[in-house]
XYZ file of C-alpha atoms in Angstrom:
713
model
C 0.006 0.037 -0.007
C 2.895 2.252 0.768
C 4.276 1.449 -2.636
C 1.037 2.612 -4.291
C 1.189 5.661 -2.153
C 4.662 6.511 -3.368
C 3.513 6.139 -6.954
C 0.574 8.396 -6.361
C 2.877 11.062 -4.829
C 5.300 10.737 -7.660
C 2.862 12.026 -10.222
C 1.167 15.387 -10.152
C -2.474 15.732 -9.307
C -5.135 15.656 -12.011
C -6.105 19.180 -12.825
C -9.879 19.697 -12.963
C -11.354 20.437 -16.362
C -13.499 23.359 -17.279
C -16.884 23.944 -15.571
C -19.604 21.770 -17.241
C -21.759 24.702 -17.874
C -18.979 26.403 -19.749
C -18.037 23.525 -22.111
C -17.887 24.463 -25.727
C -18.955 22.238 -28.529
C -16.558 19.417 -29.118
C -15.099 19.906 -25.631
C -16.557 16.656 -24.352
C -13.586 14.691 -25.551
C -11.286 17.241 -24.125
C -12.807 16.906 -20.705
C -11.913 13.242 -20.870
C -8.162 14.055 -21.138
C -5.919 14.693 -18.231
C -2.958 17.018 -18.190
C -0.335 16.493 -15.496
C 1.622 19.685 -14.590
C 3.757 20.666 -11.636
C 1.848 22.739 -9.076
C 4.024 25.797 -9.714
C 3.409 25.963 -13.480
C 0.608 28.013 -14.862
C -1.204 26.969 -17.985
C -0.900 30.529 -19.420
C 1.904 30.989 -22.095
C 5.051 32.380 -20.299
C 6.167 35.968 -21.022
C 9.986 36.937 -21.597
C 11.539 38.243 -18.419
C 12.665 41.879 -18.245
C 16.342 40.791 -18.022
C 16.313 38.872 -21.361
C 15.743 41.887 -23.653
C 18.867 43.860 -22.675
C 20.785 40.673 -22.961
C 19.717 40.091 -26.537
C 20.561 43.728 -27.386
C 23.969 43.359 -25.912
C 24.569 40.251 -27.963
C 23.556 42.001 -31.134
C 25.637 45.024 -30.307
C 28.614 42.793 -29.490
C 28.211 41.021 -32.785
C 28.210 44.381 -34.576
C 31.276 45.574 -32.640
C 33.103 42.364 -33.491
C 32.202 42.751 -37.084
C 33.342 46.431 -37.078
C 36.602 45.439 -35.374
C 37.231 42.785 -37.989
C 36.574 45.333 -40.796
C 38.734 47.952 -39.094
C 41.531 45.400 -38.559
C 41.330 44.466 -42.257
C 41.410 48.111 -43.229
C 44.243 48.819 -40.796
C 46.160 45.850 -42.044
C 45.679 47.055 -45.619
C 46.740 50.529 -44.589
C 49.791 49.141 -42.868
C 50.698 47.179 -46.026
C 50.134 50.302 -48.155
C 52.114 52.426 -45.720
C 54.865 49.904 -45.762
C 54.682 49.830 -49.603
C 54.984 53.672 -49.657
C 57.940 53.902 -47.251
C 61.546 53.807 -48.238
C 64.104 53.907 -45.458
C 63.484 57.326 -43.808
C 61.139 58.631 -46.564
C 57.399 58.621 -46.277
C 55.305 59.140 -49.493
C 51.814 60.710 -49.374
C 49.471 61.457 -52.233
C 50.463 65.211 -51.971
C 54.257 64.926 -51.434
C 56.910 63.249 -49.289
C 58.987 63.862 -46.193
C 62.355 62.591 -45.108
C 63.621 61.872 -41.626
C 67.198 61.657 -40.433
C 68.735 58.826 -38.473
C 67.334 60.340 -35.247
C 63.842 60.188 -36.585
C 63.599 64.012 -36.983
C 61.862 65.358 -40.084
C 64.544 67.295 -41.996
C 62.969 67.663 -45.483
C 59.513 68.097 -46.959
C 58.403 68.396 -50.491
C 54.821 69.007 -51.803
C 53.524 68.104 -55.209
C 51.836 71.215 -56.629
C 51.010 70.101 -60.157
C 48.921 67.105 -59.061
C 48.475 64.542 -56.306
C 49.434 60.921 -56.774
C 46.997 58.018 -57.043
C 48.571 55.845 -54.331
C 46.717 52.807 -55.589
C 48.926 53.087 -58.710
C 52.060 52.883 -56.635
C 54.133 49.769 -56.108
C 57.479 49.066 -54.552
C 60.299 46.884 -55.905
C 63.159 46.857 -53.374
C 64.659 50.241 -53.270
C 62.488 51.589 -56.043
C 58.975 53.087 -55.480
C 57.010 53.951 -58.541
C 53.608 55.332 -59.435
C 51.830 55.461 -62.786
C 49.036 58.018 -62.533
C 47.760 61.055 -60.645
C 44.716 61.212 -58.399
C 42.663 62.592 -61.380
C 43.678 59.831 -63.633
C 46.414 61.544 -65.621
C 49.194 59.111 -66.706
C 52.831 59.873 -65.567
C 56.138 58.300 -64.768
C 57.057 58.828 -61.124
C 59.635 57.052 -59.039
C 61.780 57.453 -55.919
C 64.816 55.321 -55.501
C 67.036 55.054 -52.424
C 70.749 54.883 -52.675
C 73.101 54.554 -49.712
C 76.544 55.545 -51.009
C 78.149 55.398 -47.551
C 77.136 54.622 -43.978
C 76.564 58.276 -43.061
C 74.721 59.290 -46.237
C 71.350 58.372 -47.600
C 70.230 59.649 -51.011
C 66.870 59.663 -52.797
C 66.569 59.901 -56.544
C 63.200 61.554 -57.403
C 61.715 61.821 -60.898
C 58.283 63.098 -62.007
C 57.828 62.941 -65.747
C 54.630 63.858 -67.514
C 53.427 61.408 -70.159
C 51.981 64.100 -72.342
C 53.460 67.456 -73.663
C 52.387 70.795 -72.339
C 51.919 70.017 -68.669
C 54.270 71.815 -66.217
C 55.583 69.985 -63.197
C 55.931 71.880 -59.955
C 57.126 70.766 -56.482
C 57.331 73.017 -53.377
C 60.429 72.570 -51.218
C 59.712 73.827 -47.729
C 62.630 75.469 -45.961
C 61.168 74.578 -42.551
C 60.950 76.560 -39.378
C 63.241 79.371 -38.237
C 65.796 76.843 -36.935
C 66.419 75.458 -40.454
C 68.746 77.504 -42.624
C 69.394 77.058 -46.357
C 72.301 78.192 -48.630
C 73.237 77.964 -52.282
C 71.368 78.502 -55.580
C 72.721 81.632 -57.209
C 74.405 84.928 -56.963
C 71.598 87.426 -56.379
C 71.114 91.180 -56.605
C 70.093 91.286 -52.951
C 72.232 88.634 -51.313
C 71.576 87.142 -47.890
C 73.238 84.353 -45.967
C 71.408 82.104 -45.139
C 68.715 82.486 -47.808
C 65.912 84.879 -46.935
C 62.700 84.568 -48.873
C 60.699 87.802 -49.240
C 57.339 88.193 -51.017
C 56.235 85.939 -53.922
C 58.109 85.103 -57.029
C 56.537 83.177 -59.889
C 58.927 80.499 -61.231
C 61.391 82.020 -63.760
C 63.928 80.288 -65.997
C 66.936 79.448 -63.759
C 69.516 80.926 -66.146
C 72.540 83.168 -65.830
C 71.543 86.786 -65.858
C 73.027 90.307 -65.350
C 71.407 91.488 -62.105
C 73.306 94.759 -62.279
C 71.693 95.934 -65.474
C 68.308 94.297 -65.145
C 65.774 93.108 -62.593
C 66.449 89.454 -63.279
C 65.971 87.119 -60.383
C 69.275 85.220 -60.595
C 72.811 86.344 -61.207
C 75.686 85.217 -63.450
C 77.032 82.379 -61.218
C 74.529 79.650 -60.334
C 74.117 75.968 -59.762
C 71.001 73.892 -59.161
C 72.136 73.104 -55.660
C 70.915 73.939 -52.124
C 72.175 72.952 -48.717
C 70.461 72.932 -45.304
C 71.752 73.327 -41.776
C 69.874 70.136 -41.031
C 72.397 68.188 -43.136
C 70.202 67.901 -46.255
C 71.266 68.787 -49.755
C 69.368 68.818 -52.990
C 70.727 68.844 -56.589
C 68.323 69.289 -59.531
C 69.361 67.334 -62.597
C 70.801 69.152 -65.629
C 68.200 67.583 -67.923
C 65.374 69.499 -66.305
C 63.953 72.641 -67.997
C 64.308 74.253 -64.654
C 62.434 77.250 -63.332
C 62.619 78.622 -59.818
C 60.234 80.802 -57.765
C 59.407 81.185 -54.131
C 56.693 81.868 -51.571
C 57.940 83.915 -48.657
C 54.789 83.351 -46.638
C 55.156 79.578 -46.409
C 58.955 79.663 -46.737
C 59.101 77.369 -49.779
C 61.067 77.266 -53.092
C 58.972 76.546 -56.139
C 60.832 74.020 -58.280
C 59.198 73.916 -61.724
C 59.863 72.115 -65.037
C 58.270 73.392 -68.218
C 58.812 74.040 -71.919
C 56.036 76.628 -72.441
C 57.166 80.258 -72.672
C 60.798 79.498 -71.821
C 64.260 79.395 -73.389
C 64.522 75.683 -72.647
C 64.001 73.239 -75.527
C 63.316 69.488 -75.469
C 65.990 67.278 -76.762
C 65.864 66.719 -80.458
C 63.228 64.258 -81.491
C 61.609 64.017 -78.131
C 58.130 65.499 -77.186
C 57.965 68.588 -74.880
C 56.900 66.492 -71.942
C 58.866 67.948 -68.986
C 60.519 66.020 -66.181
C 61.358 67.271 -62.771
C 64.141 65.111 -61.331
C 66.556 65.725 -58.455
C 68.557 64.023 -55.771
C 68.075 64.622 -52.048
C 70.877 63.465 -49.750
C 70.832 63.412 -45.922
C 73.974 63.224 -43.898
C 75.212 63.481 -40.365
C 75.985 67.239 -40.374
C 75.988 70.113 -42.859
C 79.726 70.210 -43.524
C 80.068 66.450 -44.249
C 77.029 66.335 -46.552
C 78.333 69.362 -48.467
C 81.725 67.726 -48.939
C 79.998 64.539 -50.216
C 77.850 66.464 -52.649
C 80.807 68.507 -54.083
C 82.935 65.395 -54.550
C 80.043 63.458 -56.097
C 78.339 65.951 -58.346
C 80.582 69.025 -59.005
C 83.533 69.622 -61.249
C 86.702 70.617 -59.459
C 89.468 73.014 -60.562
C 92.219 71.070 -62.303
C 94.823 73.883 -61.883
C 95.580 76.889 -59.762
C 95.869 80.495 -61.077
C 99.220 82.322 -60.887
C 100.499 82.868 -57.385
C 100.773 86.641 -57.895
C 97.006 86.854 -58.303
C 96.606 85.664 -54.724
C 99.424 87.946 -53.411
C 99.219 91.289 -55.212
C 96.243 93.555 -56.109
C 94.785 93.966 -59.545
C 94.635 97.556 -60.835
C 91.831 98.345 -63.226
C 91.398 101.470 -65.394
C 87.596 101.309 -65.280
C 86.451 103.687 -62.538
C 89.230 106.148 -62.969
C 89.002 106.553 -66.776
C 85.916 104.589 -67.975
C 85.518 104.726 -71.741
C 87.871 107.655 -72.035
C 90.905 105.407 -71.430
C 93.911 106.007 -73.727
C 97.578 105.326 -73.866
C 98.788 108.312 -71.891
C 96.303 107.627 -69.061
C 97.267 103.938 -68.813
C 100.983 104.869 -68.557
C 100.325 107.636 -66.040
C 98.251 105.250 -63.935
C 101.070 102.775 -63.937
C 103.586 105.428 -62.792
C 101.265 106.520 -59.999
C 100.945 102.974 -58.752
C 104.748 102.785 -58.347
C 105.096 106.332 -57.090
C 102.722 105.641 -54.227
C 104.810 102.577 -53.221
C 102.631 99.782 -54.509
C 103.904 96.677 -56.385
C 103.999 96.598 -60.180
C 101.624 93.762 -60.414
C 98.556 93.224 -62.616
C 97.218 96.105 -64.684
C 93.892 95.709 -66.477
C 92.846 97.878 -69.438
C 89.115 97.922 -69.423
C 86.397 99.173 -71.709
C 86.790 101.038 -75.024
C 90.369 100.582 -76.224
C 89.226 99.335 -79.669
C 87.610 101.253 -82.649
C 84.395 99.463 -82.162
C 83.014 96.710 -79.902
C 83.895 93.436 -81.508
C 87.174 94.577 -83.020
C 90.432 93.072 -81.859
C 92.892 95.892 -82.425
C 93.718 99.022 -80.633
C 92.145 102.300 -81.573
C 95.091 104.201 -83.008
C 93.615 107.559 -82.175
C 93.672 106.575 -78.419
C 96.668 104.201 -78.478
C 98.961 105.496 -81.204
C 101.761 103.167 -80.213
C 100.342 100.231 -78.256
C 103.411 98.077 -78.774
C 105.630 100.708 -77.171
C 103.120 101.042 -74.243
C 103.167 97.293 -73.559
C 106.949 97.215 -73.757
C 107.270 100.036 -71.174
C 104.757 98.441 -68.894
C 106.399 95.022 -69.005
C 109.709 96.794 -68.306
C 108.191 98.408 -65.184
C 107.081 94.882 -63.989
C 103.409 95.004 -64.934
C 101.440 92.144 -66.418
C 98.766 93.704 -68.600
C 95.340 92.121 -69.279
C 92.627 93.265 -71.620
C 88.823 93.462 -71.347
C 86.846 91.257 -73.837
C 83.265 90.219 -74.343
C 81.198 87.994 -76.566
C 79.470 90.776 -78.632
C 80.276 92.098 -82.076
C 78.460 95.363 -82.716
C 77.016 95.949 -86.217
C 79.549 98.827 -86.840
C 82.622 96.653 -86.043
C 84.901 95.760 -88.857
C 84.577 92.099 -88.008
C 80.741 92.060 -88.136
C 80.532 91.292 -91.831
C 83.067 88.425 -91.494
C 80.931 87.013 -88.642
C 77.806 87.099 -90.755
C 79.496 85.536 -93.757
C 81.068 82.740 -91.720
C 77.915 82.123 -89.641
C 79.745 82.769 -86.337
C 76.782 84.329 -84.454
C 73.741 83.060 -82.541
C 70.872 83.136 -84.986
C 67.186 83.852 -84.903
C 64.883 80.752 -84.588
C 64.789 79.909 -88.331
C 68.584 79.845 -88.390
C 68.775 82.090 -91.486
C 69.895 85.381 -89.940
C 72.031 86.459 -87.078
C 70.027 87.578 -83.983
C 70.819 91.161 -82.976
C 70.700 91.996 -79.229
C 70.957 95.127 -77.144
C 73.620 95.168 -74.439
C 75.116 97.984 -72.347
C 77.376 99.213 -75.141
C 75.002 99.159 -78.082
C 73.477 96.727 -80.569
C 75.276 93.737 -81.991
C 75.420 90.023 -82.589
C 76.493 87.374 -80.129
C 79.139 84.770 -80.871
C 77.853 81.197 -81.022
C 80.314 79.299 -78.889
C 78.664 75.979 -79.726
C 80.138 76.360 -83.214
C 83.828 75.225 -83.381
C 84.606 77.878 -85.995
C 83.348 80.649 -83.734
C 85.415 79.342 -80.865
C 88.544 79.183 -82.984
C 87.890 82.620 -84.445
C 87.518 84.239 -81.021
C 90.462 82.458 -79.388
C 92.560 83.002 -82.480
C 92.114 86.831 -82.090
C 93.017 86.607 -78.424
C 96.212 84.627 -79.162
C 97.265 87.161 -81.771
C 96.852 89.990 -79.267
C 98.953 88.034 -76.801
C 101.606 87.319 -79.449
C 101.776 90.856 -80.832
C 101.732 92.829 -77.580
C 102.632 90.399 -74.820
C 99.112 90.549 -73.346
C 99.240 88.480 -70.179
C 95.533 87.451 -70.113
C 91.962 88.736 -70.451
C 89.023 89.803 -68.425
C 86.023 87.948 -69.913
C 83.009 90.141 -69.286
C 79.290 89.370 -69.731
C 78.352 85.891 -70.964
C 74.923 85.709 -69.313
C 72.025 83.948 -70.994
C 69.899 87.099 -70.335
C 71.815 88.767 -73.268
C 70.599 86.188 -75.747
C 67.321 86.702 -77.571
C 64.241 85.026 -76.078
C 64.061 82.846 -79.124
C 67.269 81.827 -80.848
C 69.065 78.927 -82.472
C 72.679 77.774 -82.223
C 74.856 75.465 -84.269
C 74.507 72.769 -81.617
C 71.040 72.798 -80.014
C 71.057 73.839 -76.381
C 68.323 72.060 -74.323
C 69.718 74.142 -71.361
C 70.686 77.658 -72.461
C 73.107 77.865 -69.493
C 75.361 75.705 -71.519
C 76.060 78.774 -73.719
C 77.502 80.469 -70.659
C 79.504 77.340 -69.934
C 80.960 77.371 -73.476
C 81.910 81.049 -73.095
C 83.853 80.389 -69.862
C 85.848 77.687 -71.786
C 87.292 80.507 -73.856
C 89.356 81.412 -70.752
C 91.030 78.014 -70.453
C 94.181 78.824 -72.517
C 94.636 82.079 -70.406
C 93.499 80.747 -67.033
C 96.460 81.835 -64.883
C 95.575 85.573 -64.888
C 92.058 85.357 -66.394
C 88.759 86.331 -64.835
C 85.211 85.556 -65.912
C 81.889 86.634 -64.425
C 79.562 83.787 -65.345
C 79.618 80.281 -63.987
C 77.493 77.194 -64.608
C 79.079 73.797 -64.325
C 82.372 75.777 -64.828
C 84.283 74.947 -61.687
C 87.080 73.211 -63.647
C 87.851 76.344 -65.668
C 90.427 77.093 -62.946
C 90.387 80.869 -63.217
C 89.038 83.611 -61.049
C 85.276 84.119 -61.072
C 84.281 87.765 -60.542
C 81.167 88.836 -58.729
C 78.933 91.103 -60.667
C 79.602 94.822 -60.304
C 78.958 96.257 -56.876
C 77.455 99.633 -56.055
C 79.237 102.085 -53.774
C 76.768 101.651 -50.865
C 76.666 99.946 -47.512
C 73.641 97.549 -47.797
C 72.730 94.096 -48.986
C 71.549 95.405 -52.406
C 74.918 95.026 -54.257
C 76.582 96.954 -51.439
C 79.267 96.169 -48.950
C 76.993 94.070 -46.765
C 76.270 91.763 -49.756
C 79.942 90.992 -50.280
C 80.453 88.206 -47.681
C 77.026 86.521 -48.389
C 77.849 86.552 -52.139
C 81.342 85.186 -51.720
C 80.127 82.414 -49.345
C 77.305 81.483 -51.730
C 79.610 81.237 -54.766
C 82.092 79.237 -52.598
C 79.362 76.712 -51.689
C 78.600 76.370 -55.411
C 82.015 74.980 -55.936
C 83.960 78.096 -57.135
C 86.979 78.643 -54.853
C 88.818 81.312 -56.800
C 86.619 84.431 -56.245
C 87.265 88.032 -57.277
C 84.843 90.224 -55.249
C 84.917 93.015 -57.808
C 86.555 96.450 -57.110
C 87.348 98.008 -53.748
C 84.609 100.546 -53.037
C 82.260 99.475 -55.802
C 81.488 100.749 -59.234
C 80.927 104.466 -58.385
C 77.810 104.916 -60.625
C 76.545 108.405 -59.597
C 72.976 107.441 -58.803
C 74.137 104.288 -57.044
C 76.861 105.828 -54.833
C 76.372 106.707 -51.164
C 76.879 110.428 -50.771
C 76.634 110.962 -54.513
C 80.305 111.840 -54.916
C 82.825 111.006 -57.668
C 84.463 108.410 -55.451
C 83.037 106.173 -52.723
C 82.621 107.593 -49.214
C 85.937 107.526 -47.421
C 84.803 105.303 -44.561
C 83.030 102.928 -46.952
C 86.163 102.673 -49.126
C 88.459 101.893 -46.182
C 86.115 99.188 -44.761
C 85.782 97.679 -48.242
C 89.564 97.666 -48.628
C 89.943 95.780 -45.407
C 87.545 93.029 -46.373
C 89.041 92.656 -49.856
C 92.535 92.166 -48.326
C 91.328 88.799 -46.978
C 89.590 87.628 -50.117
C 91.113 85.190 -52.750
C 91.806 88.180 -54.986
C 91.895 91.930 -54.444
C 91.208 94.609 -57.026
C 91.580 98.416 -57.068
C 89.861 100.716 -59.601
C 89.556 103.705 -57.376
C 93.158 104.074 -56.204
C 93.831 104.958 -52.532
C 95.522 108.309 -53.424
C 92.213 109.634 -54.535
C 91.648 110.316 -50.878
C 94.501 111.316 -48.569
C 97.766 110.079 -47.055
C 96.062 108.189 -44.266
C 93.999 106.082 -46.734
C 97.237 105.380 -48.717
C 98.845 104.314 -45.504
C 95.896 101.951 -44.637
C 96.080 100.480 -48.141
C 99.829 99.848 -47.716
C 99.195 98.213 -44.322
C 96.626 95.789 -45.708
C 98.385 94.907 -48.939
C 101.430 94.107 -46.827
C 99.295 92.037 -44.390
C 97.804 90.255 -47.374
C 101.258 89.370 -48.741
C 102.604 88.166 -45.383
C 99.623 86.495 -43.682
C 96.716 85.949 -46.122
C 98.432 84.991 -49.449
C 100.531 82.072 -48.089
C 97.368 80.506 -46.542
C 95.362 81.179 -49.752
C 98.032 79.442 -51.854
C 98.154 76.429 -49.477
C 94.332 76.028 -49.700
C 94.337 76.607 -53.443
C 96.782 73.655 -53.774
C 94.280 71.434 -51.936
C 91.232 72.477 -53.962
C 92.207 70.303 -56.944
C 91.940 67.205 -54.690
C 89.139 68.107 -52.300
C 86.967 70.753 -53.921
C 86.635 72.402 -50.520
C 86.100 76.205 -50.550
C 88.841 78.604 -49.645
C 86.513 81.070 -48.061
C 84.266 79.234 -45.630
C 81.325 79.966 -43.374
C 81.703 79.667 -39.618
C 79.585 76.527 -39.498
C 82.270 74.770 -41.570
C 84.140 74.054 -38.333
C 81.027 74.169 -36.102
C 78.351 72.259 -38.068
C 76.023 71.829 -35.110
C 76.241 75.435 -33.862
C 72.940 77.261 -34.672
C 74.605 80.632 -34.059
C 77.292 79.810 -36.606
C 74.507 78.902 -39.101
C 73.100 82.498 -39.001
C 76.250 84.686 -39.132
C 76.603 86.539 -42.399
C 79.254 89.143 -41.462
C 82.193 86.895 -40.583
C 84.056 84.196 -42.586
C 86.871 81.747 -42.414
C 89.906 81.342 -44.605
C 90.452 77.630 -44.334
C 89.809 76.422 -40.807
C 92.366 78.565 -39.070
C 91.842 82.273 -39.820
C 88.549 83.920 -38.722
C 87.784 87.377 -40.146
C 85.170 89.861 -38.659
C 85.158 93.173 -40.577
C 83.172 96.290 -39.660
C 80.376 96.686 -42.283
C 78.287 99.559 -40.855
C 78.930 103.279 -41.142
C 80.090 105.190 -38.101
C 81.120 102.035 -36.217
C 84.482 101.415 -34.541
C 83.263 98.296 -32.710
C 81.280 95.127 -33.510
C 80.040 91.912 -32.040
C 82.306 88.932 -32.787
C 81.301 85.346 -32.437
C 84.092 82.761 -31.860
C 83.037 79.100 -32.377
C 84.372 76.427 -30.112
C 88.124 76.237 -30.036
C 91.076 78.263 -28.922
C 91.567 81.604 -30.694
C 94.185 84.345 -30.600
C 93.229 87.840 -31.716
C 95.297 90.144 -33.921
C 95.883 92.098 -30.726
C 97.385 89.044 -28.962
C 94.392 88.195 -26.827
C 93.787 84.432 -26.143
C 90.167 83.181 -26.013
C 89.871 79.588 -24.912
C 86.479 79.551 -23.197
C 84.402 79.205 -26.327
C 81.990 79.417 -28.046
C 81.919 83.020 -27.112
C 80.232 86.262 -28.205
C 82.463 89.269 -27.862
C 80.032 92.284 -27.652
C 81.195 95.710 -28.877
C 84.650 94.472 -29.609
C 86.688 97.608 -30.513
C 87.919 97.859 -34.121
C 89.490 101.184 -35.205
C 89.083 102.530 -38.744
C 92.481 101.194 -39.752
C 91.815 97.740 -38.373
C 89.859 94.604 -39.179
C 89.216 92.042 -36.448
C 90.787 88.677 -37.231
C 91.527 85.685 -35.038
C 93.907 82.763 -35.568
C 93.171 79.210 -34.452
C 95.584 78.036 -31.753
C 96.238 74.341 -31.910
């Protein structure tokens, strides 16, 4: 019985059916069925609990988050792969440009693409070469960046953007960076600063040699496609580029542009006018070492050294004293005065207007009735005499007809007629130095002058591309018109020892003196005394070590002369003389005796100091140039490459590493601040300074002094 009781307790109770009076049709059979349920279970359908709904939402949200994370990871992984594909060593490529970092991870260079953005999906990497095939707007192009590590401390990047179709200009903007980044190089300029100072806006202009004295051209007669940064970065634009340069002073950028439209550049024969912009950017450990690398790798070097006397003794020019009124009596009187005032019989230069017409190669007998006797007397007095020459043949010259007949001149675009140009001495034709016959004709006349009169050498004036017609043709086509300037400087090669030229483009191996463009007799940076050191340092960094900083005191053009006198202001002349005494060459055209006995005495003091102290060092450094290419006149940062103060100084310079020069360059001053880089220095007064770097404030410098300091080893 207990067993049955256990069974009855093991099953749930029978639940009563519906009330009989409430039965619906067909419910009779249902009332016969029994449903067994636990006591705690209701027969009503259960409702979802309040806790289940948030749980389901969380699950859905979690799934969405997981899905988003997977998508993000895939996108991130793809981005990483693309970023890795667009990175070369320390270079990062973006659609709008690229940046370069140094070994410390610091950004030291940035370039922006201004003629179009890249389509990064068209880019691919193959080892050290990264290439792209179209722009973001679908335009086809050929673009690549290639890394080259020529040595452990240098990383270089070859960059090339070439348009696939003619007519399109290519422009990249090179940012100079913040105020702590300083740039140098490029070109001789009318207003010269060191380091480069960008002011205002300049649309890209042809980067060709120009006469900044006689025109408003942007660039001067000595230039190279090379710039250097205090952050140990250098850039060299390739010679094949139809190169134009502009700038934006607001954003501190140089505008590098390649184009063939409205320009003197011409595409190579048989090729379409589709421009390329290509250049090399190299990053090193410091500014001095990267510059040395670039010079040794990409620049010509002098193969010979000019005559020792050009470093030791001053050059005496007839230009300012006599101008175009020069004649035989004046030249001989000038030579006598040089000796009478106690100066060496050194190098005497007969300047403008000694011939009947410009382009003739004989003396005007009305002005020089016995040139042979004059040369004999000058040689007997110890003078070496040079003559002024130029590449023009005026239409009234006796040799003009011969030049036309023999096709010696640059011609108009059709090539049928000589192109006539206007220069500062009239209208004439220009010799085509790409034609061998023109070269031989010109040099043949110079050799005959040397043989007949004993002319020691020549002053090769002009030679800038700006004196060529806008459209012209030459015997050998010139994709880069600067090559005409280069061919002109080659005319000086047989006469290099005492020669001077005033244009330079890829001409470092000519091995003669390169003269700065004429200076005005003023104090400032606009072709004045303050521009002298920045210009010499700039030309030095472009690979030209033998520099003639024009005439002491400037050109004395009346409307461009401080004080408006017939000679430079006395104080300006003395301060200019002092600077020139420490330059590779020194030239007088206004003689010191145009002033007074004190100025003559100061001139004697500094020509003697030049001969005893400066010239031996110049000659020693000149002998090293043929091997190293290092400049003779150097900026202070040359020996202190990490010193930011040295990066900014534009009024001091070094001769070699051991002689520091700090001239007074402002009127009314007999003191100046002098910065001494790290090292031990002894002043010209005998003071020893060994706690350096050091700024000497208001260091006293009398009118007859220049502050200089010698490195003490």
